[in-house]
C-alpha positions as YAML, in Angstrom:
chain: A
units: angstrom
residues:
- id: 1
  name: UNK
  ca: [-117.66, 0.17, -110.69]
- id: 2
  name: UNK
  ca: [-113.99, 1.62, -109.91]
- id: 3
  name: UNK
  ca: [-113.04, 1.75, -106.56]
- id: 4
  name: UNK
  ca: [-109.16, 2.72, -104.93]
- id: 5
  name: UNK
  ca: [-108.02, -0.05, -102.65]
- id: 6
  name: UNK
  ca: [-104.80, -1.21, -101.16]
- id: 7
  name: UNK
  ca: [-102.36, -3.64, -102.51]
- id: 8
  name: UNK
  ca: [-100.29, -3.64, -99.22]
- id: 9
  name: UNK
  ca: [-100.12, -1.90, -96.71]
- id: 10
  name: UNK
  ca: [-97.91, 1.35, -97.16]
- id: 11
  name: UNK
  ca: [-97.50, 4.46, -99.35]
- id: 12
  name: UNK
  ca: [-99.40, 5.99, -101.38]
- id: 13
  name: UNK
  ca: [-98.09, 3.78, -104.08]
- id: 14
  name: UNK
  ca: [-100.05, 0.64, -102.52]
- id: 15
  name: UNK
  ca: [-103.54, 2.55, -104.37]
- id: 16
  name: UNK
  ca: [-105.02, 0.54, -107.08]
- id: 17
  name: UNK
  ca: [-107.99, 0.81, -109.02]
- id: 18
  name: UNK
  ca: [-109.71, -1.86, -109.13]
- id: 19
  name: UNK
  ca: [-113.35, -2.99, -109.97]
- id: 20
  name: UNK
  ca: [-116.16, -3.75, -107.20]
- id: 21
  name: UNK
  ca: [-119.60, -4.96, -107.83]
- id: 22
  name: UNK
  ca: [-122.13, -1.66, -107.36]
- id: 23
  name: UNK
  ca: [-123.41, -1.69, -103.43]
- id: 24
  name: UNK
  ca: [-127.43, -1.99, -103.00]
- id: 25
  name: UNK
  ca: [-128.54, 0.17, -100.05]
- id: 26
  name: UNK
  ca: [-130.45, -1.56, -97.20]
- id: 27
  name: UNK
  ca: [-133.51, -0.13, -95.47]
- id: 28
  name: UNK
  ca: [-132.40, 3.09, -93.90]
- id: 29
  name: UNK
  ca: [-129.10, 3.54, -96.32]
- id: 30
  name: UNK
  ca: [-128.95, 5.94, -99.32]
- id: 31
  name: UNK
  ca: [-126.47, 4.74, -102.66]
- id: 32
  name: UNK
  ca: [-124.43, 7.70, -103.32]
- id: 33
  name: UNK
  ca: [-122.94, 9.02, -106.80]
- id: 34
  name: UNK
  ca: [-119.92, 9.90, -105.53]
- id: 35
  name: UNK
  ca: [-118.24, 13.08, -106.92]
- id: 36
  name: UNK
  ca: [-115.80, 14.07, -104.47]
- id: 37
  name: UNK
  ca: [-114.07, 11.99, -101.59]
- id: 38
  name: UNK
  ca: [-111.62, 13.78, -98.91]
- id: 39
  name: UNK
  ca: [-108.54, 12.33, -97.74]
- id: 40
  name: UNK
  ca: [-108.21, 12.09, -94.33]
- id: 41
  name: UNK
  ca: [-106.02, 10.81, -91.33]
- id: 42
  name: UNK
  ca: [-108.37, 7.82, -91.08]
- id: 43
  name: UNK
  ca: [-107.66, 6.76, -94.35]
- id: 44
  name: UNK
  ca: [-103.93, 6.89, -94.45]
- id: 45
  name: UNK
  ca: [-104.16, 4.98, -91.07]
- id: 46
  name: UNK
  ca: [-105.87, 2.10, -93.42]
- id: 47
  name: UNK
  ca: [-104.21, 2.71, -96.10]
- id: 48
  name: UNK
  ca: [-100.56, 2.31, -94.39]
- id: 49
  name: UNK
  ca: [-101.67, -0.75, -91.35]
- id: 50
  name: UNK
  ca: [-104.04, -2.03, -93.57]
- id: 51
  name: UNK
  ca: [-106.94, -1.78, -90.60]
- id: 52
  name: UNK
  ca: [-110.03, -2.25, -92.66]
- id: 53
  name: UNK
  ca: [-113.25, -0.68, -92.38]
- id: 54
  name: UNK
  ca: [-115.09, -4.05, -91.21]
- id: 55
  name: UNK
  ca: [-115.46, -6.10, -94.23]
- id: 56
  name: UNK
  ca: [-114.78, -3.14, -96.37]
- id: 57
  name: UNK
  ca: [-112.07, -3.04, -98.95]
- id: 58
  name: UNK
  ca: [-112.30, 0.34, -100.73]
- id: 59
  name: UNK
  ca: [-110.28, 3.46, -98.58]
- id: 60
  name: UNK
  ca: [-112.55, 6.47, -97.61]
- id: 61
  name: UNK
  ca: [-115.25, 7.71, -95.29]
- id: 62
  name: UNK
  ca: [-116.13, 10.83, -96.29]
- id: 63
  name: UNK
  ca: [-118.05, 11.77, -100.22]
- id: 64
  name: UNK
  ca: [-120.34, 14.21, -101.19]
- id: 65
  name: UNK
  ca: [-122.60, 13.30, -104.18]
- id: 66
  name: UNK
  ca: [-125.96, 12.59, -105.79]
- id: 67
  name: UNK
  ca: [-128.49, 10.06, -103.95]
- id: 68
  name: UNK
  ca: [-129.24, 7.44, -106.98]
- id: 69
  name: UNK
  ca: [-131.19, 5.11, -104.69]
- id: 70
  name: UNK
  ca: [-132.66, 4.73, -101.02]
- id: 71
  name: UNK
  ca: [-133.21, 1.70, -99.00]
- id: 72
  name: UNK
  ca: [-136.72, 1.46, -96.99]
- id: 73
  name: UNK
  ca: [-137.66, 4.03, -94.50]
- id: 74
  name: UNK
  ca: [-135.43, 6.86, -95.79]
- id: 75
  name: UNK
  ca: [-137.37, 10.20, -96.74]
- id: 76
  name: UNK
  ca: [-134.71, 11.49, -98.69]
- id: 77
  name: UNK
  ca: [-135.16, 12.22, -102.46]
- id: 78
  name: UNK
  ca: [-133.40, 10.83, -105.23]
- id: 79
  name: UNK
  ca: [-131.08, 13.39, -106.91]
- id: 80
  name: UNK
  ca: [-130.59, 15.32, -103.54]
- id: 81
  name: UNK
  ca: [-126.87, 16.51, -103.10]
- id: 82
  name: UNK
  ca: [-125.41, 15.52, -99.68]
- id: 83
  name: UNK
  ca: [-122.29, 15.22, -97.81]
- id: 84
  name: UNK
  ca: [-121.52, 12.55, -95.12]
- id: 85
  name: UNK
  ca: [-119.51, 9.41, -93.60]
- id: 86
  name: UNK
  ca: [-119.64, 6.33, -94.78]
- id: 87
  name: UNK
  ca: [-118.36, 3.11, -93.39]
- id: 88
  name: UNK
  ca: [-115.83, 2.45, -95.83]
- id: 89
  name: UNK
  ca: [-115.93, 2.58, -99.31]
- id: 90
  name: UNK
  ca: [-116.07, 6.18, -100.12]
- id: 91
  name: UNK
  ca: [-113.01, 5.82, -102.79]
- id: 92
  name: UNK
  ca: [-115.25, 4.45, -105.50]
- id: 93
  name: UNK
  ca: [-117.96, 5.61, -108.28]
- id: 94
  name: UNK
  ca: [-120.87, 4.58, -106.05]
- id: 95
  name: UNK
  ca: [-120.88, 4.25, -102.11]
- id: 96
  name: UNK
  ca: [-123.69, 3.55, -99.35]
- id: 97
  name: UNK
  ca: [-124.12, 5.80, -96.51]
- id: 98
  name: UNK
  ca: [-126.68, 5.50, -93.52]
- id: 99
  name: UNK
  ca: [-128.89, 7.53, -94.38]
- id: 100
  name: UNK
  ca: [-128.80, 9.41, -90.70]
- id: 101
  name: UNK
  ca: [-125.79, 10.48, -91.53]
- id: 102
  name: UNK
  ca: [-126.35, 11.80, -94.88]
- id: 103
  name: UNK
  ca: [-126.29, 15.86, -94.67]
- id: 104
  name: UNK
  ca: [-128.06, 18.20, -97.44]
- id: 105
  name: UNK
  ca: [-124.98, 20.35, -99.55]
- id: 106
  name: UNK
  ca: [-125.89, 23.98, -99.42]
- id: 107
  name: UNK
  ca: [-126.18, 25.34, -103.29]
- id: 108
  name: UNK
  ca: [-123.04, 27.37, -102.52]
- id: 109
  name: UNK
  ca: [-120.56, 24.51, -102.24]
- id: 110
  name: UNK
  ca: [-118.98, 22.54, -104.44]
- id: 111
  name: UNK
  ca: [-118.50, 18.70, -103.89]
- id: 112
  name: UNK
  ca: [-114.90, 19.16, -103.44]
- id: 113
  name: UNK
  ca: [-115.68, 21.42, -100.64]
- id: 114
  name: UNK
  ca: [-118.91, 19.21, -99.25]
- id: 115
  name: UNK
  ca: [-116.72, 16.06, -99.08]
- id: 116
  name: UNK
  ca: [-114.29, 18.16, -96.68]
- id: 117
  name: UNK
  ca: [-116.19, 18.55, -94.03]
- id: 118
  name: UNK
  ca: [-118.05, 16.17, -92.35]
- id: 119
  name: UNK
  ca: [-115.38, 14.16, -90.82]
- id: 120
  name: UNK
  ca: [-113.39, 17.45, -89.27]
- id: 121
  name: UNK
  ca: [-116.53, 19.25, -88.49]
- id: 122
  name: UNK
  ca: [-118.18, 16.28, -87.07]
- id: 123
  name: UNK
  ca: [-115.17, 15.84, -84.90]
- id: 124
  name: UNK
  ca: [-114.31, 19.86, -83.72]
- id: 125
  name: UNK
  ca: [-117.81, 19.59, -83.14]
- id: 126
  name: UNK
  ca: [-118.46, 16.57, -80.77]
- id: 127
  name: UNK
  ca: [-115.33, 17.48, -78.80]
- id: 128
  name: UNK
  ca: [-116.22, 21.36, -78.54]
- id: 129
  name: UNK
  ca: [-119.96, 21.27, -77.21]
- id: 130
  name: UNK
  ca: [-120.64, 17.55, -76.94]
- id: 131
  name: UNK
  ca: [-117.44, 16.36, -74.42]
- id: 132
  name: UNK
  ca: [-115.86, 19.71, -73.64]
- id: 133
  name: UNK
  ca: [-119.30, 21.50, -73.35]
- id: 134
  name: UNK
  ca: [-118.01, 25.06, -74.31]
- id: 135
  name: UNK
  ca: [-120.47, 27.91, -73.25]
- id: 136
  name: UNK
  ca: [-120.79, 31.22, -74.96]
- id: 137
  name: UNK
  ca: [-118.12, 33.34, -74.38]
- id: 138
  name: UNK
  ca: [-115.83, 30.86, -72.51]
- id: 139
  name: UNK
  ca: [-112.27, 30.48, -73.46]
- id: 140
  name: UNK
  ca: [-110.74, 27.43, -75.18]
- id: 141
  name: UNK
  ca: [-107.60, 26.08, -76.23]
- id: 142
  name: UNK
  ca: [-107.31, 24.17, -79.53]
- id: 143
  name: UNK
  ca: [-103.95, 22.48, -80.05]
- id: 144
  name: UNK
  ca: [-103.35, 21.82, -83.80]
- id: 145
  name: UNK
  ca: [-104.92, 24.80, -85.02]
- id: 146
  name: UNK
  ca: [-103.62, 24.88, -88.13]
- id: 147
  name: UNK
  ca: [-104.86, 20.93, -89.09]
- id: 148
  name: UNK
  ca: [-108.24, 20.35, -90.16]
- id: 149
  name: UNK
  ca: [-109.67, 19.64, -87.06]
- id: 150
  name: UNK
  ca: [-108.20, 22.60, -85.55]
- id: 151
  name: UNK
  ca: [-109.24, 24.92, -88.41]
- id: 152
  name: UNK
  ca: [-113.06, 23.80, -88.27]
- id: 153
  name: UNK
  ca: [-112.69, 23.97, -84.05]
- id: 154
  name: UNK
  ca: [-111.56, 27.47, -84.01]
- id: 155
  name: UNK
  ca: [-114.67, 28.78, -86.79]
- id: 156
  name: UNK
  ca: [-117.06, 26.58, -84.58]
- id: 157
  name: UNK
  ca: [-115.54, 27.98, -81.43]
- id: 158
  name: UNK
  ca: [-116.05, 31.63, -82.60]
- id: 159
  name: UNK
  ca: [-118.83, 31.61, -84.78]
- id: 160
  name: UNK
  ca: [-121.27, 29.34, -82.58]
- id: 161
  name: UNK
  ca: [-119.86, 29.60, -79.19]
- id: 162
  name: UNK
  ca: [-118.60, 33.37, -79.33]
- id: 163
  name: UNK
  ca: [-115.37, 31.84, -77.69]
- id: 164
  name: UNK
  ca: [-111.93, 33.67, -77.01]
- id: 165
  name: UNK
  ca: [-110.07, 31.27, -78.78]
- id: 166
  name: UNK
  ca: [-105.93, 30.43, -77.99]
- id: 167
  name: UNK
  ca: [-104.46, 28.15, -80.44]
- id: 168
  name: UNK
  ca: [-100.86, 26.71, -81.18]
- id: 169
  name: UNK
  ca: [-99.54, 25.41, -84.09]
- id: 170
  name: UNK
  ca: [-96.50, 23.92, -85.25]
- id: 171
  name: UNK
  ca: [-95.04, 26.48, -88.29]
- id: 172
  name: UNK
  ca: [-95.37, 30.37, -89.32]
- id: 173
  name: UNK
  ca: [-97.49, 29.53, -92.12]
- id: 174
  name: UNK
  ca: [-99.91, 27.73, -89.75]
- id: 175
  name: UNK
  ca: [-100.37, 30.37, -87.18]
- id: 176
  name: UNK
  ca: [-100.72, 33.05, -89.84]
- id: 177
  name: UNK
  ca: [-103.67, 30.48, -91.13]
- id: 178
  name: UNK
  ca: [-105.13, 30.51, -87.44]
- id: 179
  name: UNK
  ca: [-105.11, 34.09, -87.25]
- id: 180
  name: UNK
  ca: [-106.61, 34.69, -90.92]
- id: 181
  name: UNK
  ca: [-109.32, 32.76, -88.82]
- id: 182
  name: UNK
  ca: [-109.18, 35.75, -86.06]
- id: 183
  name: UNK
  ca: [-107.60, 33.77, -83.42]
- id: 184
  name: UNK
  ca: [-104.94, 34.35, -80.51]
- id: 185
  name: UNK
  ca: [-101.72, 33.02, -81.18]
- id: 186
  name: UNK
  ca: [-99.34, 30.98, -79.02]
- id: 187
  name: UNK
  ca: [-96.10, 28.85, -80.85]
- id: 188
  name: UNK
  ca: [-94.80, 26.05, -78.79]
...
């Protein structure tokens, strides 16, 4: 199979396709058809310090595609649509994901837009109502609105927490984004 990994570390001009043998899925892991893969802070972190993801060579942790296969103990169908992180190895034709962690795509999305949200709505989420342990109709502040973690913390905040939400961002065009997403303004 093809898979993007990284010559050195560096640019964007480290990428190379190269070919990888097709991962198996272990009991409790699904084999993905990936069709989309989102780019993400984690994986330009890896991609330019050449971190790793364990023993994993191939960039990317976040696809949305087509079970093909599923390891023992997983109840999940093959040809289901899903979304989710994987532990490496989302930059390629085929990728593993725990199966846990595998989320069903709603008919409405596309993979482009499936494999764009776990990792920022995962992460707006934990910190909102797992750590910061907002309450309906508190007020929060979310620094970096206009990023992708601040964009899916300011829906979560107001459409699952009925928060008064204050942002900040760092340009025009990213507080007019913030406020297309009906919240207070505040440019440091």
């Amino acid at each position: 199979m093809k898979a993007i990994t990284v010559k050195q570390p560096g640019g964007a001009d480290q990428l190379q396709i190269t070919e990888h043998a097709k991962p198996d899925p272990k009991d409790g892991e699904l084999l993905i058809k990936v069709k989309a893969s989102a780019v993400n802070r984690t994986d330009i972190i890896n991609r330019e310090n050449s971190m790793g993801y364990l023993d994993n060579p191939i960039l990317g942790i976040e696809v949305a595609g087509t079970v093909e296969k599923v390891g023992a103990g997983v109840e999940i169908e093959v040809g289901t649509h899903v979304m989710g992180l994987v532990n490496g190895g989302g930059y390629a034709e085929y990728a593993v994901m725990p199966a846990d962690r595998a989320m069903v795509i709603p008919e409405h999305l596309s993979f482009e837009e499936a494999a764009a949200i776990p990792e920022v709505f995962l992460t707006a989420y934990q910190t909102l109502f797992w750590i910061g342990q907002l309450r309906a109709y508190e007020t929060v502040l979310i620094h970096a609105g206009g990023s992708g973690v601040g964009t899916a913390a300011i829906q979560l905040a107001k459409e699952i927490g009925q928060a008064n939400v204050i942002t900040t961002a760092g340009s025009e065009e990213k507080l007019d984004f913030c406020r297309s997403l009906r919240a207070d303004i505040y440019k440091l």
